[in-house]
Structure formats: structure tokens, C-alpha cells
Amino acid sequence: MTNKPITARSDPARMFMAMPLVFGALLMAAVGLLAFLVWRGGTPVGPRIAVTLSGQCFDTAQPLIRRRVAGMGLGEPVFDRDGARLRITATLPGIDAEREQRQIPIRLSQVGALSVFDGEEPLMEGSQGVESVGLQLDENGAAMAVVELDKDVARALGTHVHDHPDGALTIRLDAEVVAQRPNSALLETTELRIIGEQTLPAERMQAAADQVIVLQHGPLPCAIEVVEVRAVE
């Protein structure tokens, strides 16, 4: 008796067999995103801190900073303005208090200007043309910030990508490179996806959420410095 050779599955069959795994991964990522968004709107349980900021534009910057405070889920915020200084006292969410105490002052003071370059050529600067920003999942179930661009800005970027297929778009948040996008992938919609290089889902989720908070309400009109961060009773 001879064994019949095993017939390799066709590509459609392999894709069908893999569908439960793909669906499971996407479901887990979606549950993670939902849990993260619920946490953003939850009750803060962490320590209370006071962050003192220094800058020359609080007349126009303070409303933006207040929106960031709300977006980060800080509890019972109190704002005390004294000329070029602004002290914010609030309760941390308490999911990871050590990280929150380190990162939240940075997010409050960050200018938050989005720029797009191809090599050294600036294609978009200072969040020009940014209409809205949201948190979504990509095709692999990973979190990402998605920027909705003005139609004219999106069209100009799309034309450049089409005309320079060998280049790549470098996306910067202030001076930091947050993503790179090859021009071989055409930009055919008004959405600009910020897909970072973080490998762990939790790190990708946190980076995307921070980017959304900083970008969502527009850049601060001037540089802001963190003067002091201290715990309060």
C-alpha cells in the first residue's frame, strides 16, 4: 500500500483556514481599543500632582491645554495663572502612575505641530490642513492615529507621492519622527495614517493615543516649558 502524496492547499484555502486567527487577533485588538477608550473616560484613582508651566502665550494656549487635560482623563483639574506661569493641579488616571507622572507634563507642554517631509523637502508644516484626528485600528488590528486632511492639502500630498514613487514621506510631530510612509503606496484619500514602529500592542496603543491628544485640538501657539512637577496632598 502506498501513501498518496499530500496535496498542498491552494492560496484561497490557506486564507480560509487562517481567517479564524485573523478574526481573533482583530477582535482582541478591538477589545483593547474599547477598554482603552473606556479608561480614558473613567474615574481617576492615581496620585494628585501639580504641574507648573512657563510660557508667553497662555492667553491663547490655556484653552488648548484645558482640552488636553480633559482628553488625558485627569481628575478635578484646577488652573492657577500668574502671568507667564500656569499651574495645573489634577489627579492622575492611576493606570500606570509612574509613567503618567513622567509623560503627562510632556504632553501638556508639547507644541504638537504635525509636519510631512520627503527627504529634506517640507510638504506640510505646522499642522497646516489638519481638520481632525482620531484613533483607529489598521488592517492588522494595531492602533494608529489617523489625520483627516483638508482636501487641497491631501490632493497636493497625493500628487507629490504619485510623481515621486521612489521617495518616502517622513511624518514628524514637532522634531520627532513618528512614522515613515513609502511613496510606492499612493495617497488616494484625505486620510494620513500615522503608523509607528512600536512592536508591542500596548506601546502602539499608548503612542497613538498620545499623538491624538496632542494633535486633536491644534498646536500650541508658542513653546511651553515644564518648570516643576510635584506631588500634592
C-alpha positions as MATLAB code, in Angstrom:
seq = 'MTNKPITARSDPARMFMAMPLVFGALLMAAVGLLAFLVWRGGTPVGPRIAVTLSGQCFDTAQPLIRRRVAGMGLGEPVFDRDGARLRITATLPGIDAEREQRQIPIRLSQVGALSVFDGEEPLMEGSQGVESVGLQLDENGAAMAVVELDKDVARALGTHVHDHPDGALTIRLDAEVVAQRPNSALLETTELRIIGEQTLPAERMQAAADQVIVLQHGPLPCAIEVVEVRAVE';
ca = [
       0.000    0.000    0.000;
       1.452    3.345   -0.964;
       0.682    6.614    0.671;
      -0.857    9.202   -1.576;
       1.137   12.413   -1.747;
      -0.330   15.237    0.290;
      -1.818   17.873   -1.957;
      -0.820   21.385   -0.981;
      -3.727   23.650   -0.154;
      -4.466   26.411   -2.604;
      -3.972   30.044   -1.618;
      -7.729   30.605   -1.107;
      -7.881   27.521    1.114;
      -4.958   28.707    3.235;
      -6.562   32.110    3.571;
      -9.826   30.482    4.641;
      -8.029   28.378    7.262;
      -6.277   31.463    8.609;
      -9.436   33.559    8.885;
     -10.309   32.474   12.461;
      -6.827   33.523   13.630;
      -7.062   36.863   11.855;
     -10.553   37.477   13.194;
      -9.414   36.578   16.710;
      -6.468   38.978   16.530;
      -8.658   41.808   15.267;
     -11.265   41.083   17.944;
      -8.626   41.209   20.698;
      -7.268   44.473   19.329;
     -10.766   45.947   19.124;
     -11.481   44.910   22.726;
      -8.186   46.506   23.759;
      -9.100   49.739   21.984;
     -12.529   49.763   23.616;
     -11.015   49.170   27.061;
      -8.523   51.973   26.469;
     -11.239   54.423   25.438;
     -13.363   53.428   28.439;
     -10.359   54.048   30.682;
      -9.907   57.493   29.131;
     -13.396   58.333   30.329;
     -13.110   56.547   33.688;
     -12.655   57.810   37.226;
      -9.069   58.894   38.072;
      -7.657   56.948   41.018;
      -3.964   57.941   40.919;
      -1.989   60.453   42.969;
      -2.604   64.166   42.703;
       0.170   66.272   41.169;
       0.842   69.917   40.399;
       2.488   70.785   37.079;
       3.849   74.310   36.645;
       4.302   75.530   33.071;
       6.032   78.650   31.792;
       5.284   80.444   28.521;
       4.369   83.715   26.858;
       1.123   82.676   25.164;
      -1.240   81.398   27.860;
      -3.975   83.798   26.756;
      -4.453   81.617   23.677;
      -2.733   78.395   24.822;
      -4.703   77.808   28.018;
      -7.943   76.681   26.271;
      -5.937   74.128   24.256;
      -4.163   72.890   27.387;
      -7.525   72.514   29.139;
      -8.731   70.287   26.287;
      -5.614   68.145   26.597;
      -6.222   67.795   30.353;
      -9.743   66.561   29.604;
      -8.511   64.228   26.869;
      -5.983   62.591   29.193;
      -8.642   61.880   31.805;
      -7.110   63.979   34.594;
      -9.429   64.347   37.562;
     -10.626   67.548   39.264;
      -8.210   69.877   37.452;
      -7.503   73.281   38.990;
      -5.795   76.006   36.889;
      -3.883   78.843   38.558;
      -2.496   81.520   36.231;
       0.152   84.002   37.321;
       1.369   85.964   34.305;
       3.739   83.765   32.319;
       3.197   80.758   34.610;
       0.328   78.294   34.723;
      -0.009   75.708   37.482;
      -2.282   72.724   36.831;
      -3.253   70.574   39.803;
      -5.043   67.337   38.930;
      -5.482   63.669   39.807;
      -3.705   61.154   37.590;
      -5.749   58.336   35.987;
      -3.730   55.813   38.023;
      -3.338   53.065   35.415;
       0.453   53.496   35.426;
       1.109   56.370   37.838;
       4.881   56.376   37.358;
       4.618   56.703   33.587;
       1.753   59.198   33.872;
       3.729   61.457   36.190;
       6.596   61.408   33.688;
       4.663   61.698   30.410;
       1.634   63.885   31.171;
       3.646   67.089   31.813;
       5.398   66.498   28.477;
       2.072   66.159   26.652;
       0.664   69.268   28.344;
       3.627   71.392   27.257;
       4.258   69.866   23.823;
       3.631   72.232   20.911;
       2.092   69.447   18.825;
       2.782   70.611   15.249;
       2.493   67.960   12.535;
       4.849   68.151    9.548;
       5.381   65.995    6.469;
       8.692   65.850    4.576;
      10.010   63.971    1.576;
      13.710   63.861    2.309;
      14.596   67.448    3.206;
      11.676   68.922    1.261;
       8.831   70.143    3.508;
       5.416   69.263    2.090;
       3.297   70.271    5.095;
       4.317   72.155    8.241;
       2.748   73.442   11.426;
      -0.309   71.158   11.193;
      -1.408   73.050    8.076;
      -4.567   71.481    6.697;
      -5.288   69.189    9.675;
      -9.069   69.061   10.111;
      -9.485   66.271   12.663;
      -7.582   63.438   14.327;
      -8.877   60.104   15.591;
      -7.753   56.754   16.995;
      -8.339   53.720   14.766;
      -7.136   50.170   14.121;
      -5.208   49.272   10.982;
      -5.745   46.129    8.893;
      -3.596   44.128   11.330;
      -5.514   45.288   14.372;
      -2.815   47.729   15.566;
      -3.739   51.147   16.924;
      -2.857   54.242   14.924;
      -3.607   57.949   14.814;
      -5.482   58.929   11.650;
      -5.316   62.547   10.490;
      -8.104   63.895    8.298;
      -6.614   66.490    5.968;
      -8.098   69.415    4.109;
      -8.907   68.335    0.539;
      -6.423   70.737   -1.066;
      -3.573   69.672    1.226;
      -4.402   65.988    0.725;
      -4.510   66.474   -3.047;
      -1.102   68.174   -3.046;
       0.422   65.364   -0.961;
      -1.192   62.743   -3.192;
       0.180   64.391   -6.333;
       3.676   64.540   -4.846;
       3.541   60.868   -3.829;
       2.390   59.901   -7.326;
       5.136   61.936   -9.008;
       7.951   60.667   -6.733;
       7.381   56.898   -6.428;
      10.926   56.210   -5.223;
      10.708   58.594   -2.261;
       9.098   58.338    1.166;
       7.074   60.614    3.393;
       8.538   61.328    6.816;
       5.884   62.329    9.346;
       7.097   64.429   12.274;
       5.386   65.544   15.438;
       7.387   68.638   16.340;
      11.004   67.456   15.896;
      10.278   63.756   16.442;
       9.900   61.346   13.517;
       6.772   59.344   14.343;
       6.275   57.452   11.059;
       7.619   56.919    7.564;
       5.498   56.084    4.566;
       6.876   54.843    1.200;
       5.610   56.719   -1.848;
       5.067   53.385   -3.559;
       1.792   53.327   -1.600;
      -0.330   56.001   -3.238;
      -2.137   58.550   -1.094;
      -5.605   58.474   -2.629;
      -7.807   59.710    0.235;
      -7.800   62.638    2.665;
      -6.574   60.342    5.485;
      -2.957   60.382    6.622;
      -2.214   57.374    8.813;
       0.493   57.600   11.465;
       1.768   54.028   11.837;
       4.745   53.907   14.184;
       7.412   51.264   14.569;
       6.419   50.095   18.052;
       6.172   46.293   18.158;
       4.145   45.720   21.331;
       0.387   46.413   21.009;
       0.285   48.285   24.332;
       3.133   50.565   23.258;
       1.484   51.208   19.885;
      -1.817   51.985   21.612;
      -0.213   54.442   24.050;
       1.823   56.193   21.335;
      -1.229   56.572   19.086;
      -3.386   57.865   21.947;
      -0.734   60.422   22.938;
      -0.487   61.613   19.334;
      -4.263   62.036   19.102;
      -4.401   64.030   22.355;
      -1.609   66.368   21.277;
      -2.850   66.820   17.688;
      -6.590   66.851   18.224;
      -7.030   70.497   19.197;
      -4.262   72.104   17.163;
      -0.695   73.101   18.064;
       0.143   75.445   20.913;
       0.971   78.972   19.670;
       4.377   79.108   21.406;
       6.947   76.973   23.195;
       5.925   75.959   26.732;
       8.405   74.845   29.392;
       7.762   72.482   32.311;
       9.108   74.294   35.378;
       8.073   71.890   38.141;
       6.200   68.650   38.756;
       5.387   67.778   42.352;
       3.042   65.589   44.344;
       0.343   67.286   46.442;
      -1.716   66.006   49.364;
];
